Short mmCIF file of C-alpha atoms in Angstrom, two decimals:
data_model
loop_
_atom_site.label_atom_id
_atom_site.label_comp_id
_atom_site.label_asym_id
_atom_site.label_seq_id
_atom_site.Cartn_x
_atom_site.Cartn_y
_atom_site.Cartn_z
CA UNK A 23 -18.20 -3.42 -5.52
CA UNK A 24 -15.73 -1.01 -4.60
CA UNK A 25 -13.93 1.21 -6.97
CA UNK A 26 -10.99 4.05 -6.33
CA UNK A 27 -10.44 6.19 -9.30
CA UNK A 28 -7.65 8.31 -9.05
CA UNK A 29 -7.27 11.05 -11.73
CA UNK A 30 -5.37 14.57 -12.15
CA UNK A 31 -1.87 13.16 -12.27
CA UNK A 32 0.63 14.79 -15.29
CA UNK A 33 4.00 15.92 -16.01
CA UNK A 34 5.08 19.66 -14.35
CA UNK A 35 8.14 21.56 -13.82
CA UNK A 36 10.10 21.46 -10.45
CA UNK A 37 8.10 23.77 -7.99
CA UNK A 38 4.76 23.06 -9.12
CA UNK A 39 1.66 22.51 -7.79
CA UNK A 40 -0.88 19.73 -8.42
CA UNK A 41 -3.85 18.51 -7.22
CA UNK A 42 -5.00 14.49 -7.16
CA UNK A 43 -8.61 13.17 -7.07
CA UNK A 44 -9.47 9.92 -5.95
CA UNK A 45 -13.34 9.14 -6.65
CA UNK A 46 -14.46 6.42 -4.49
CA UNK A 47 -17.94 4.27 -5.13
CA UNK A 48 -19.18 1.11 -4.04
CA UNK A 49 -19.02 1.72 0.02
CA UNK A 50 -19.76 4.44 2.93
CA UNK A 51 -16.92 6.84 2.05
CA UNK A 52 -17.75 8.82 5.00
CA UNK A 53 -16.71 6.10 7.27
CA UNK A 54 -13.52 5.21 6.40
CA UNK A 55 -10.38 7.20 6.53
CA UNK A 56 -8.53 6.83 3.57
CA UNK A 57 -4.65 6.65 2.80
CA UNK A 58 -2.21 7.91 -0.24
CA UNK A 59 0.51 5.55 -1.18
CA UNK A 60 2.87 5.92 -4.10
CA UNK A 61 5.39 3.87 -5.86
CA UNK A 62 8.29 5.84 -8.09
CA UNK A 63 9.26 4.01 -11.11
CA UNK A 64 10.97 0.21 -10.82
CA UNK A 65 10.66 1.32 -6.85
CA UNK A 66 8.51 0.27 -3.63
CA UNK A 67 5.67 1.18 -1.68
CA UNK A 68 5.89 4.45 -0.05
CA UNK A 69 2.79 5.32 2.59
CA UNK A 70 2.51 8.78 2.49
CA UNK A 71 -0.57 10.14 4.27
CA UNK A 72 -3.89 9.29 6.06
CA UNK A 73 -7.22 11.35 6.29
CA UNK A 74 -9.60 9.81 9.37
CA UNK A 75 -13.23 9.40 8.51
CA UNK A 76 -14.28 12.90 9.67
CA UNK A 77 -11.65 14.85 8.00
CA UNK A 78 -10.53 16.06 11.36
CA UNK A 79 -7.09 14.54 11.72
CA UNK A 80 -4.54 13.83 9.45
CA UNK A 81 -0.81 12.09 9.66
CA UNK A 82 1.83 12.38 6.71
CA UNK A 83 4.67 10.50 6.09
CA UNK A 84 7.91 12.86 6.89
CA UNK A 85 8.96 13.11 2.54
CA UNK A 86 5.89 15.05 2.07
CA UNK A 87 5.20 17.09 5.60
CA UNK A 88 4.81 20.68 4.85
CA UNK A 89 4.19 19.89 1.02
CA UNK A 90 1.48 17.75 0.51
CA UNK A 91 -2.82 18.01 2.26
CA UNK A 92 -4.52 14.94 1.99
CA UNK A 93 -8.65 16.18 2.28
CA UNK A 94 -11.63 14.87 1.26
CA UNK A 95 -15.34 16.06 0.37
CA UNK A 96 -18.12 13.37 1.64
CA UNK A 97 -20.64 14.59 -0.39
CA UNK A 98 -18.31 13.93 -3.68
CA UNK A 99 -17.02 10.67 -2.32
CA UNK A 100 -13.73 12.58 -3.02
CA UNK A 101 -10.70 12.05 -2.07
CA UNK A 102 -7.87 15.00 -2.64
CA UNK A 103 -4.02 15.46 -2.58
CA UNK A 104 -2.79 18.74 -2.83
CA UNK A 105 0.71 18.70 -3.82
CA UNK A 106 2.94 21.98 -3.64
CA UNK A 107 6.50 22.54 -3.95
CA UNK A 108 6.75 19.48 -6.10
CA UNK A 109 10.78 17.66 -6.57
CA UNK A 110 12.00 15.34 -9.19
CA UNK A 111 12.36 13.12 -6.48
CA UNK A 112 8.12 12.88 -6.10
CA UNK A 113 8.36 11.30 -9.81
CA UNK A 114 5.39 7.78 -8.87
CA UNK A 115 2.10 6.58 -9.21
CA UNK A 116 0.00 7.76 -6.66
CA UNK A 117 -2.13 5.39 -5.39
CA UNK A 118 -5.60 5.90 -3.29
CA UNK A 119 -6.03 3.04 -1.12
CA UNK A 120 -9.13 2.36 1.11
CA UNK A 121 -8.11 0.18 4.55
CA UNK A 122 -10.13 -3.01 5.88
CA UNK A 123 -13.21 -2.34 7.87
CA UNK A 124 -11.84 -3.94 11.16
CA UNK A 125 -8.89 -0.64 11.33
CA UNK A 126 -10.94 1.52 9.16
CA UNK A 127 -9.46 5.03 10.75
CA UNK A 128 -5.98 3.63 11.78
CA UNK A 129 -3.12 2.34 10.59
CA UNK A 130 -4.46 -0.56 8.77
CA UNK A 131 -4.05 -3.30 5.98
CA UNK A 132 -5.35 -2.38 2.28
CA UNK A 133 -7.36 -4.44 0.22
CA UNK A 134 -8.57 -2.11 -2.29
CA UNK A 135 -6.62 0.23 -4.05
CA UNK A 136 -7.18 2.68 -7.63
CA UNK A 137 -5.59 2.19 -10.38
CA UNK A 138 -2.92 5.10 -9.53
CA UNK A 139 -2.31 8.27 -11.35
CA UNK A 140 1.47 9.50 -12.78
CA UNK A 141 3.06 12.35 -11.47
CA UNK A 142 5.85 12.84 -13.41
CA UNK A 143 8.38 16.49 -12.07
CA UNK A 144 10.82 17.11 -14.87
CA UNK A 145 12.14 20.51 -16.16
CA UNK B 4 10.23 4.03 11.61
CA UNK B 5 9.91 0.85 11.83
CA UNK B 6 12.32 -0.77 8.86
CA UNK B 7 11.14 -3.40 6.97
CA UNK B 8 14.04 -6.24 5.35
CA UNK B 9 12.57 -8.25 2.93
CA UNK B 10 14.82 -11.36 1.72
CA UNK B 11 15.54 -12.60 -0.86
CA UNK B 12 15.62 -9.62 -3.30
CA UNK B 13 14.92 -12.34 -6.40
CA UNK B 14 13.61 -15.97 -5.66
CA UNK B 15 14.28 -17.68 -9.21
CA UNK B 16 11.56 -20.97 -8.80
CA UNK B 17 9.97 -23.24 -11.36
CA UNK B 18 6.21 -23.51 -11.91
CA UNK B 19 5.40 -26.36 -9.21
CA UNK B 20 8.11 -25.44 -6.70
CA UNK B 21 7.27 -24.20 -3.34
CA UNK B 22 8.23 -20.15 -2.82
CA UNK B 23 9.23 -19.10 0.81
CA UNK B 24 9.75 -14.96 1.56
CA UNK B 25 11.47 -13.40 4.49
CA UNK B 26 10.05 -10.28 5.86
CA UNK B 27 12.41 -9.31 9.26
CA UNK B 28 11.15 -5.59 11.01
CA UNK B 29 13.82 -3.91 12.85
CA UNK B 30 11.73 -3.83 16.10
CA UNK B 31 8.65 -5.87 17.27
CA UNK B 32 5.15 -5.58 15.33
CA UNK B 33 2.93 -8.49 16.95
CA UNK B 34 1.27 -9.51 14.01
CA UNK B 35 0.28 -6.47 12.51
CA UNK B 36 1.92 -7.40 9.14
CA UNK B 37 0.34 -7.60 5.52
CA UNK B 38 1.66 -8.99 2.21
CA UNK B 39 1.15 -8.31 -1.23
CA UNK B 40 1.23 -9.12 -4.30
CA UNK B 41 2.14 -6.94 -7.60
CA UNK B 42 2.24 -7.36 -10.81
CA UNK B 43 3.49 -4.92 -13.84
CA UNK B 44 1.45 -2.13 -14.55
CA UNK B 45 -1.48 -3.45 -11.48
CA UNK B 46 -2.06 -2.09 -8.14
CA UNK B 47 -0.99 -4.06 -5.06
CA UNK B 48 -3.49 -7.10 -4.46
CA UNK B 49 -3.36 -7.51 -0.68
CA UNK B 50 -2.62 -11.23 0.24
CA UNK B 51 -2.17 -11.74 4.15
CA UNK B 52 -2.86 -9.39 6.55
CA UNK B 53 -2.31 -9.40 10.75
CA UNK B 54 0.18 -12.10 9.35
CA UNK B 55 -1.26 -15.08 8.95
CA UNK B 56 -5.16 -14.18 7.60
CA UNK B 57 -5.94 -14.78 4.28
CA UNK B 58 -8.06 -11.76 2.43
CA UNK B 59 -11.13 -12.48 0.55
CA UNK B 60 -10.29 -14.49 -2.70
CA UNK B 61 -6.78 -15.50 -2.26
CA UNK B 62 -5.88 -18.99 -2.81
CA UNK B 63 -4.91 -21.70 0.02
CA UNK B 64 -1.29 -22.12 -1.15
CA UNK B 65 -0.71 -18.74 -0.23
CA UNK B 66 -0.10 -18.65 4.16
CA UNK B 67 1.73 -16.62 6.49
CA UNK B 68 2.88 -17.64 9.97
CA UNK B 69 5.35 -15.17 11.87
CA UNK B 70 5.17 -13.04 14.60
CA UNK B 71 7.68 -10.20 16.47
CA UNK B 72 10.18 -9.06 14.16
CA UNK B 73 9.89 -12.36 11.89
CA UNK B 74 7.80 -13.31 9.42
CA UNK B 75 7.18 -16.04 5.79
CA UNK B 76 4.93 -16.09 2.99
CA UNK B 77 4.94 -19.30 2.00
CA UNK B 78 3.69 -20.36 -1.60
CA UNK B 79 3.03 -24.29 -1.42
CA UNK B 80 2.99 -24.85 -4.86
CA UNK B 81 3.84 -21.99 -7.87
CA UNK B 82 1.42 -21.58 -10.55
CA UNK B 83 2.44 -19.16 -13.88
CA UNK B 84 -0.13 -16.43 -12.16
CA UNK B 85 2.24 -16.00 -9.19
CA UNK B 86 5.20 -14.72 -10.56
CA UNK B 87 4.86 -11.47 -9.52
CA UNK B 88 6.64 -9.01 -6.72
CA UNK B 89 5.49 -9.35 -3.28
CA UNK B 90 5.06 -6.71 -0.30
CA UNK B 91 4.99 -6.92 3.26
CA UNK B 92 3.56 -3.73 5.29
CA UNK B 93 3.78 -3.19 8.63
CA UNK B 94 0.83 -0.89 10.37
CA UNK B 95 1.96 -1.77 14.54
CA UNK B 96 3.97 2.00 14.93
CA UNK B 97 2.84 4.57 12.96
CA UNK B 98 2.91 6.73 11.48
CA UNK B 99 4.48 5.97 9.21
CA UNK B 100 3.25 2.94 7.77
CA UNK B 101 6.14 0.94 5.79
CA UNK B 102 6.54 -1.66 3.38
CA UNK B 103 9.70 -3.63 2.68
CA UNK B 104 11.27 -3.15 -0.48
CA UNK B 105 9.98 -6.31 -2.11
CA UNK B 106 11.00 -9.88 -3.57
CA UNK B 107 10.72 -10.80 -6.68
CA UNK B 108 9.46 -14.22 -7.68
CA UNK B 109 10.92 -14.75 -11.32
CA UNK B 110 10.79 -18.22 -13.05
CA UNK B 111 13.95 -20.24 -12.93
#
C-alpha cells in the first residue's frame, strides 16, 4: 500500500533554514510528480509546490517563491523541501501528498497524503 | 488564482440528517474539483474528485454534482464518523492549486 512519511520538521528561529523529507513506499516514485501542501494551525489547505516525475520542472505557490526547492532523489524514494529564509508566518504541518495516477505530473486530485511534519518559526 | 468560497463556514446537523456544502470558484473550473474530508490531528482523506467521482473506499452517501463555478457535497444521511471539516480543491488553472477555506460539519 502506499505510505508518505514526512520527517525533519522542528521549531527554529526567524531566518532559518530547514530541510523536509518525505519517504515514499508502496508505488513507482519515479513516475509520479509529487506536491507539498501545508496547513498552519486551526487554518486551511495551502498548495505550495510541485516536482514532475523527472525532477526537471518545478512550480511553487507565490508565499514560498524564492524561499523554498521542492527536489527529490529516485533512488531514495525521497522527497525534499528545502526551506530558507523561514517567517513566523510559515508556522504548519507540511504535508507530502502523492496525486492520482490519471494527472500524475499535473495539477491533480490527492488521495494519499503523510502524516505531515511541524514546522514551528518562533524567536 | 482561482478563489475558492466555501459556504457555510459551520453546518450544525444531527446524526441522521442530510449535510449539503457549497463550494462557488471565482471563475470557471469544468469539473476539475475535489473534496475532502479532515478530521483533528489526520491528514486530508480525499472524497470526490473531477466533482462528482467517488475515490476508492468512500461511502455512497457521500456525492458531488456541480460544474463551472458551482458545486455540492451532499451527505444523504450523517453518521457520528462524518463530523469532520471538509475541503474542496480546485486543480483547472494552476498553478496554484487552491482549496477553499473549509466547512465544518459539527453536531447540532
Amino acid at each position: 500500500q502506499v505510505q508518505l512519511v514526512e520527517s525533519g520538521g522542528g521549531v527554529v528561529q526567524p531566518g532559518a533554514s530547514l530541510r523536509l523529507s518525505c519517504v515514499a513506499s508502496g508505488f513507482t516514485f519515479s513516475r509520479f510528480g509529487m506536491h507539498w501542501v501545508r496547513q498552519a494551525p486551526g487554518r486551511g489547505l495551502e498548495w505550495l509546490t510541485l516536482i514532475r516525475y523527472d525532477g526537471t520542472i518545478q512550480y511553487y505557490a507565490d508565499s514560498v517563491k524564492g524561499r523554498f526547492t521542492i527536489s527529490r532523489d529516485d533512488s531514495k524514494s525521497t522527497l525534499y523541501l528545502q526551506m530558507n529564509g523561514l517567517r513566523a508566518d510559515d508556522t504548519a504541518v507540511y504535508y507530502c501528498a502523492r496525486p492520482d495516477e490519471s494527472c500524475s505530473n499535473t495539477a491533480c486530485h490527492f488521495p494519499y497524503w503523510g502524516q505531515g511534519t511541524l514546522v514551528t518559526v518562533s524567536s | 488564482e482561482i478563489v475558492l468560497t466555501q459556504s457555510p463556514a459551520t453546518l450544525s446537523l444531527s446524526p441522521g440528517e442530510r449535510a449539503t456544502l457549497s463550494c462557488r470558484a471565482s471563475e470557471s473550473i469544468y469539473i476539475y474539483l475535489a473534496w475532502y474530508q479532515q478530521k483533528p490531528g489526520q491528514a486530508p482523506r480525499l472524497l470526490i474528485y473531477d466533482a462528482s467521482n467517488r475515490a476508492t473506499g468512500i461511502p455512497a452517501r457521500f456525492s458531488g454534482s456541480g460544474s463551472g463555478t458551482n458545486f455540492t457535497l451532499t451527505i444523504s444521511s450523517l453518521e457520528p464518523e462524518d463530523f469532520a471539516i471538509y475541503y474542496c480543491q480546485q486543480r483547472s488553472s494552476w498553478p496554484p492549486v487552491t482549496f477553499g477555506g473549509g466547512t465544518k460539519v459539527e453536531i447540532k
